[in-house]
Amino acid sequence: MKTILVLHTGGTIAMSEGKDGAIIPGKQNPLNSFNNPFTGKIRLDIRNPFNLPSPHMRPTEMLALRNEIMQAESEGIDGVVITHGTDTLEETAFFLDLTLPAEIPVVVTGAMRSANEIGSDGLHNFQTAIQTAASDEAHGKGVLVVMNDEIHTARYVTKTHTTNVATFRTPSFGPVGSVSKERVTFFSKLIRQTYVPLDHVVDNVYLLKAFAGMGPELFETLALQKTNGLVIEALGAGNLPPATLPGLQKLLDQHIPVVIVSRCFNGTAESVYDYEGGGIRLEKMGAIFCHGLNGQKARIKLLVGLSAQMSAKELASFVNDAVS
């Protein structure tokens, strides 16, 4: 019999709709009374480290989850399921993907509808996440996100709709597997995975989104001694309005790492344009291009690299690498 560690952290999956229609956290997580449909096949070790709406999640909580999983793995746990609010689910999942060795299955899930709403998806997502975590085929595939009967990698999945139960998608690539009533099926996997051990996390790593007519003011505001890093969701393939460049230069002069991704939903940021503010010139200034990740994922990757005290050269290689 396999033992799956369940870590409930809060979110919509742990909330209920009140009489006025507002969705609120309760004192007790409704999933704690979950009737295990796998009795005799899978034992559940259920713990409640947090009961937080996902906008309340911080890297410090993510690190606490990582440490609890590492301890449980050393004690012989067979897999892990984490229930989480959907707003920041992809960030927690990616943080764990970078900081856990890719051995036992770790599956993150949540819900778009609270426990007592019509059509609530929480119990079903929880059940399919347990199935996936107990699957032999899930070993060595990194942290996975299971929602709406689909299996996605933590690296590329993102929330695409504010309320739809099919909100979690993997742009460009699609899911890596699916879950049916009887089986878990994988049909692709990541080429390579990265493991970065951490014992702490830094703060003051920021994320900005570029826009037409953007000036240097926001960059100048962040050119402070306490700023550890910045990710910019740049225009198109990775370009900025020319008026931003003096502010960007101030950050780079202070040796603050600046990472460029695209604000586009699909595609990869790359230095292809050679004009003022174009990607080629941004790279020559010292900005780091991050290939294939969205802004929030790139921020997590930069934060992990900085927390691991990587050198400037190591950090650039780590953030730039498209397949780790």
Coordinates of C-alpha atoms in Angstrom, one line a residue:
M1 CA 0.0 0.0 0.0
K2 CA 1.4 3.4 -1.0
T3 CA 1.3 6.4 1.5
I4 CA 0.6 9.8 0.0
L5 CA 1.3 12.9 2.1
V6 CA -1.5 15.5 1.7
L7 CA -0.6 19.1 2.5
H8 CA -3.6 21.4 2.6
T9 CA -2.7 25.0 2.3
G10 CA -6.1 26.7 1.8
G11 CA -7.5 28.4 -1.2
T12 CA -10.9 28.1 -2.9
I13 CA -10.8 24.3 -2.6
A14 CA -10.9 24.8 1.2
M15 CA -13.6 27.6 1.2
S16 CA -17.4 27.8 1.2
E17 CA -19.9 30.1 -0.3
G18 CA -21.9 32.1 2.3
K19 CA -25.5 33.2 2.2
D20 CA -24.6 36.5 0.6
G21 CA -22.7 34.7 -2.2
A22 CA -19.2 35.7 -0.9
I23 CA -16.6 32.9 -0.8
I24 CA -14.8 32.8 2.5
P25 CA -12.3 30.6 4.4
G26 CA -13.7 28.5 7.2
K27 CA -12.2 27.5 10.5
Q28 CA -12.2 23.8 9.3
N29 CA -11.0 22.6 5.9
P30 CA -13.9 20.7 4.3
L31 CA -11.3 18.3 2.7
N32 CA -10.4 17.0 6.1
S33 CA -13.6 15.0 6.0
F34 CA -12.8 13.6 2.6
N35 CA -13.9 10.0 2.3
N36 CA -10.8 8.2 0.8
P37 CA -12.0 6.2 -2.2
F38 CA -8.7 4.4 -2.4
T39 CA -8.9 2.7 1.0
G40 CA -7.0 -0.5 1.0
K41 CA -4.8 0.7 -1.9
I42 CA -3.6 4.2 -0.8
R43 CA -3.1 5.5 2.7
L44 CA -3.4 9.3 3.2
D45 CA -1.3 11.2 5.7
I46 CA -3.3 14.5 5.9
R47 CA -1.7 17.6 7.3
N48 CA -2.8 21.3 7.3
P49 CA 0.3 23.5 7.4
F50 CA -1.6 26.6 6.2
N51 CA -5.1 27.8 5.6
L52 CA -4.3 30.8 3.3
P53 CA -6.0 32.3 0.3
S54 CA -3.4 32.0 -2.4
P55 CA -2.7 35.8 -2.7
H56 CA -1.4 35.4 0.9
M57 CA 1.2 32.8 -0.1
R58 CA 4.8 34.0 0.0
P59 CA 8.2 32.4 -0.9
T60 CA 8.6 31.7 2.9
E61 CA 5.6 29.5 2.9
M62 CA 6.8 27.8 -0.3
L63 CA 10.1 27.1 1.4
A64 CA 8.3 25.6 4.4
L65 CA 6.4 23.3 2.1
R66 CA 9.6 22.2 0.4
N67 CA 11.2 21.5 3.8
E68 CA 8.2 19.4 4.9
I69 CA 8.2 17.4 1.7
M70 CA 12.0 16.8 2.0
Q71 CA 11.5 15.5 5.6
A72 CA 8.6 13.3 4.6
E73 CA 10.6 11.8 1.7
S74 CA 13.4 10.9 4.0
E75 CA 10.8 9.1 6.1
G76 CA 9.7 7.0 3.2
I77 CA 6.6 8.7 1.8
D78 CA 5.6 7.5 -1.7
G79 CA 4.2 10.8 -3.1
V80 CA 2.7 14.2 -2.2
V81 CA -0.5 16.1 -3.0
I82 CA -0.7 19.8 -2.2
T83 CA -4.1 21.6 -2.3
H84 CA -3.6 25.2 -3.0
G85 CA -5.5 28.4 -4.1
T86 CA -5.3 28.9 -7.9
D87 CA -4.2 32.5 -8.0
T88 CA -0.6 31.7 -7.2
L89 CA -0.7 27.9 -7.6
E90 CA 1.7 28.0 -10.6
E91 CA 4.3 30.0 -8.6
T92 CA 4.3 27.6 -5.7
A93 CA 4.4 24.6 -8.0
F94 CA 7.4 26.0 -10.0
F95 CA 9.2 27.0 -6.8
L96 CA 8.9 23.4 -5.6
D97 CA 9.9 22.1 -9.0
L98 CA 13.2 24.0 -8.8
T99 CA 14.0 23.2 -5.2
L100 CA 13.0 19.5 -4.8
P101 CA 14.9 16.6 -6.3
A102 CA 12.8 15.1 -9.1
E103 CA 12.1 11.7 -7.4
I104 CA 8.8 11.0 -5.7
P105 CA 5.7 12.4 -7.4
V106 CA 4.6 15.8 -6.1
V107 CA 1.2 17.0 -7.4
V108 CA -0.4 20.4 -6.8
T109 CA -4.1 20.9 -7.3
G110 CA -6.9 23.3 -6.4
A111 CA -10.4 24.3 -7.4
M112 CA -12.2 27.1 -9.2
R113 CA -15.5 26.6 -7.2
S114 CA -15.7 26.4 -3.5
A115 CA -16.8 23.3 -1.6
N116 CA -20.6 24.0 -1.5
E117 CA -21.1 25.6 -4.9
I118 CA -23.0 23.9 -7.6
G119 CA -20.6 22.0 -9.8
S120 CA -17.8 22.2 -7.3
D121 CA -14.6 20.8 -8.8
G122 CA -12.5 20.5 -5.7
L123 CA -13.2 16.9 -4.7
H124 CA -12.7 15.6 -8.2
N125 CA -9.4 17.4 -8.6
F126 CA -8.2 16.2 -5.2
Q127 CA -9.1 12.6 -6.1
T128 CA -7.3 12.8 -9.5
A129 CA -4.3 14.4 -7.9
I130 CA -4.1 11.5 -5.4
Q131 CA -4.3 9.0 -8.3
T132 CA -1.5 10.8 -10.1
A133 CA 0.7 11.0 -7.0
A134 CA 0.3 7.2 -6.5
S135 CA 1.1 6.4 -10.1
D136 CA 4.4 4.7 -10.8
E137 CA 4.7 6.6 -14.0
A138 CA 4.7 9.9 -12.2
H139 CA 8.1 9.2 -10.7
G140 CA 10.9 11.5 -11.9
K141 CA 8.7 13.9 -13.8
G142 CA 9.1 16.9 -11.5
V143 CA 6.3 18.7 -9.8
L144 CA 3.0 18.3 -11.6
V145 CA -0.3 20.3 -11.7
V146 CA -3.4 18.2 -12.0
M147 CA -6.7 20.0 -12.7
N148 CA -9.8 19.2 -14.8
D149 CA -8.5 15.6 -15.6
E150 CA -5.3 17.0 -17.2
I151 CA -1.7 16.7 -16.0
H152 CA 0.6 19.7 -16.6
T153 CA 4.2 20.4 -15.7
A154 CA 4.8 23.0 -13.1
R155 CA 7.3 24.7 -15.4
Y156 CA 4.9 25.8 -18.1
V157 CA 1.4 25.6 -16.8
T158 CA -0.5 28.9 -16.2
K159 CA -3.9 30.1 -15.1
T160 CA -5.7 31.4 -18.2
H161 CA -9.2 32.3 -17.0
T162 CA -10.5 34.0 -13.9
T163 CA -13.4 31.6 -13.2
N164 CA -13.5 28.7 -15.7
V165 CA -12.8 25.2 -14.3
A166 CA -10.6 24.6 -17.3
T167 CA -8.4 27.5 -16.5
F168 CA -5.0 25.8 -16.2
R169 CA -3.3 25.5 -19.6
T170 CA 0.2 25.0 -21.0
P171 CA 0.6 27.4 -23.9
S172 CA 2.5 26.1 -26.9
F173 CA 3.0 22.6 -25.6
G174 CA -0.3 21.4 -23.9
P175 CA -0.6 18.9 -21.1
V176 CA 1.8 16.0 -20.5
G177 CA -0.9 13.5 -19.5
S178 CA -4.5 12.8 -18.5
V179 CA -6.4 11.1 -15.7
S180 CA -9.4 8.9 -16.2
K181 CA -11.5 7.0 -13.7
E182 CA -9.3 3.9 -14.0
R183 CA -5.8 5.1 -15.0
V184 CA -3.2 7.8 -15.2
T185 CA -1.6 8.2 -18.7
F186 CA 1.5 10.2 -19.6
F187 CA 2.3 11.0 -23.3
S188 CA 5.3 13.4 -22.9
K189 CA 7.8 14.6 -20.4
L190 CA 10.4 17.4 -19.8
I191 CA 13.8 16.9 -21.4
R192 CA 15.7 18.0 -18.3
Q193 CA 15.0 19.2 -14.7
T194 CA 17.0 21.4 -12.3
Y195 CA 17.4 20.9 -8.6
V196 CA 18.6 23.9 -6.5
P197 CA 18.8 23.2 -2.7
L198 CA 17.8 26.1 -0.6
D199 CA 17.8 27.0 3.1
H200 CA 16.4 30.5 2.8
V201 CA 14.7 32.8 0.4
V202 CA 15.6 36.5 -0.5
D203 CA 13.0 39.2 -0.9
N204 CA 12.7 42.4 -3.0
V205 CA 12.6 40.6 -6.3
Y206 CA 10.1 42.6 -8.5
L207 CA 8.0 42.1 -11.7
L208 CA 7.0 44.9 -14.1
K209 CA 5.0 44.8 -17.2
A210 CA 6.0 47.1 -20.2
F211 CA 3.5 49.2 -22.0
A212 CA 3.4 51.7 -24.9
G213 CA 4.8 55.0 -23.8
M214 CA 6.5 53.6 -20.7
G215 CA 9.1 55.9 -19.2
P216 CA 12.1 55.5 -16.8
E217 CA 10.2 56.3 -13.6
L218 CA 9.3 52.8 -12.4
F219 CA 12.9 51.6 -13.0
E220 CA 14.4 54.6 -11.2
T221 CA 12.1 53.9 -8.2
L222 CA 13.4 50.4 -8.0
A223 CA 17.1 51.4 -8.3
L224 CA 17.5 51.0 -4.6
Q225 CA 20.1 49.2 -2.5
K226 CA 17.5 46.8 -1.2
T227 CA 16.3 45.7 -4.7
N228 CA 17.7 42.2 -5.4
G229 CA 16.3 41.7 -8.9
L230 CA 13.8 42.6 -11.5
V231 CA 11.8 40.8 -14.2
I232 CA 10.3 42.8 -17.0
E233 CA 7.5 41.5 -19.1
A234 CA 8.7 43.2 -22.3
L235 CA 6.9 43.9 -25.5
G236 CA 6.8 41.3 -28.3
A237 CA 9.9 39.2 -28.5
G238 CA 11.6 41.2 -25.8
N239 CA 11.7 45.0 -26.5
L240 CA 11.2 48.2 -24.5
P241 CA 10.3 51.8 -25.3
P242 CA 13.4 53.8 -25.6
A243 CA 12.4 56.2 -22.8
T244 CA 12.9 53.3 -20.3
L245 CA 16.5 52.9 -21.0
P246 CA 18.1 55.5 -18.6
G247 CA 16.1 53.9 -15.8
L248 CA 17.1 50.4 -16.8
Q249 CA 20.8 51.5 -17.0
K250 CA 20.6 52.7 -13.4
L251 CA 19.6 49.3 -12.3
L252 CA 22.3 47.5 -14.3
D253 CA 24.9 50.0 -13.0
Q254 CA 24.1 48.9 -9.5
H255 CA 24.6 45.2 -10.5
I256 CA 20.9 44.4 -10.0
P257 CA 20.0 41.5 -12.3
V258 CA 17.3 42.4 -14.8
V259 CA 15.5 39.6 -16.6
I260 CA 13.5 40.0 -19.8
V261 CA 10.5 37.8 -20.7
S262 CA 7.6 38.6 -23.1
R263 CA 4.3 39.8 -22.1
C264 CA 2.8 37.7 -24.9
F265 CA 0.7 34.6 -23.9
N266 CA 2.5 32.4 -26.4
G267 CA 6.0 32.3 -27.7
T268 CA 9.5 32.9 -26.3
A269 CA 11.5 36.1 -25.6
E270 CA 14.6 36.4 -27.6
S271 CA 17.0 39.2 -28.7
V272 CA 16.1 39.7 -32.4
Y273 CA 15.7 43.4 -32.9
D274 CA 18.6 45.8 -33.2
Y275 CA 17.2 49.3 -32.6
E276 CA 17.0 51.6 -29.5
G277 CA 15.1 49.5 -26.9
G278 CA 15.3 46.4 -29.1
G279 CA 16.2 43.0 -27.6
I280 CA 19.7 42.9 -29.0
R281 CA 20.6 46.2 -27.4
L282 CA 19.0 45.3 -24.1
E283 CA 21.2 42.2 -24.0
K284 CA 24.3 44.2 -24.8
M285 CA 23.4 46.5 -21.9
G286 CA 23.4 43.4 -19.6
A287 CA 19.8 42.3 -19.4
I288 CA 19.2 38.5 -19.2
F289 CA 16.8 36.9 -21.5
C290 CA 14.7 34.1 -20.0
H291 CA 13.4 31.8 -22.7
G292 CA 9.9 30.2 -22.5
L293 CA 8.7 31.3 -19.0
N294 CA 6.1 33.9 -18.2
G295 CA 6.8 36.8 -15.9
Q296 CA 5.7 35.2 -12.6
K297 CA 7.6 32.0 -13.3
A298 CA 10.8 33.9 -14.3
R299 CA 10.5 35.9 -11.1
I300 CA 10.5 32.6 -9.1
K301 CA 13.5 31.3 -11.1
L302 CA 15.4 34.6 -10.5
L303 CA 14.5 34.5 -6.8
V304 CA 15.6 30.9 -6.4
G305 CA 18.9 31.7 -8.2
L306 CA 19.5 34.7 -5.9
S307 CA 18.6 32.7 -2.8
A308 CA 21.1 30.1 -3.8
Q309 CA 23.8 32.9 -4.0
M310 CA 24.7 32.1 -7.5
S311 CA 27.4 34.3 -9.1
A312 CA 26.4 36.7 -11.8
K313 CA 27.6 34.3 -14.5
E314 CA 25.8 31.3 -12.9
L315 CA 22.6 33.3 -12.5
A316 CA 22.6 34.4 -16.1
S317 CA 23.0 30.8 -17.3
F318 CA 20.4 29.5 -14.9
V319 CA 17.8 32.0 -15.8
N320 CA 18.5 31.9 -19.5
D321 CA 18.4 28.1 -19.8
A322 CA 15.2 27.3 -21.8
V323 CA 15.0 23.6 -20.7
S324 CA 15.7 23.7 -17.0

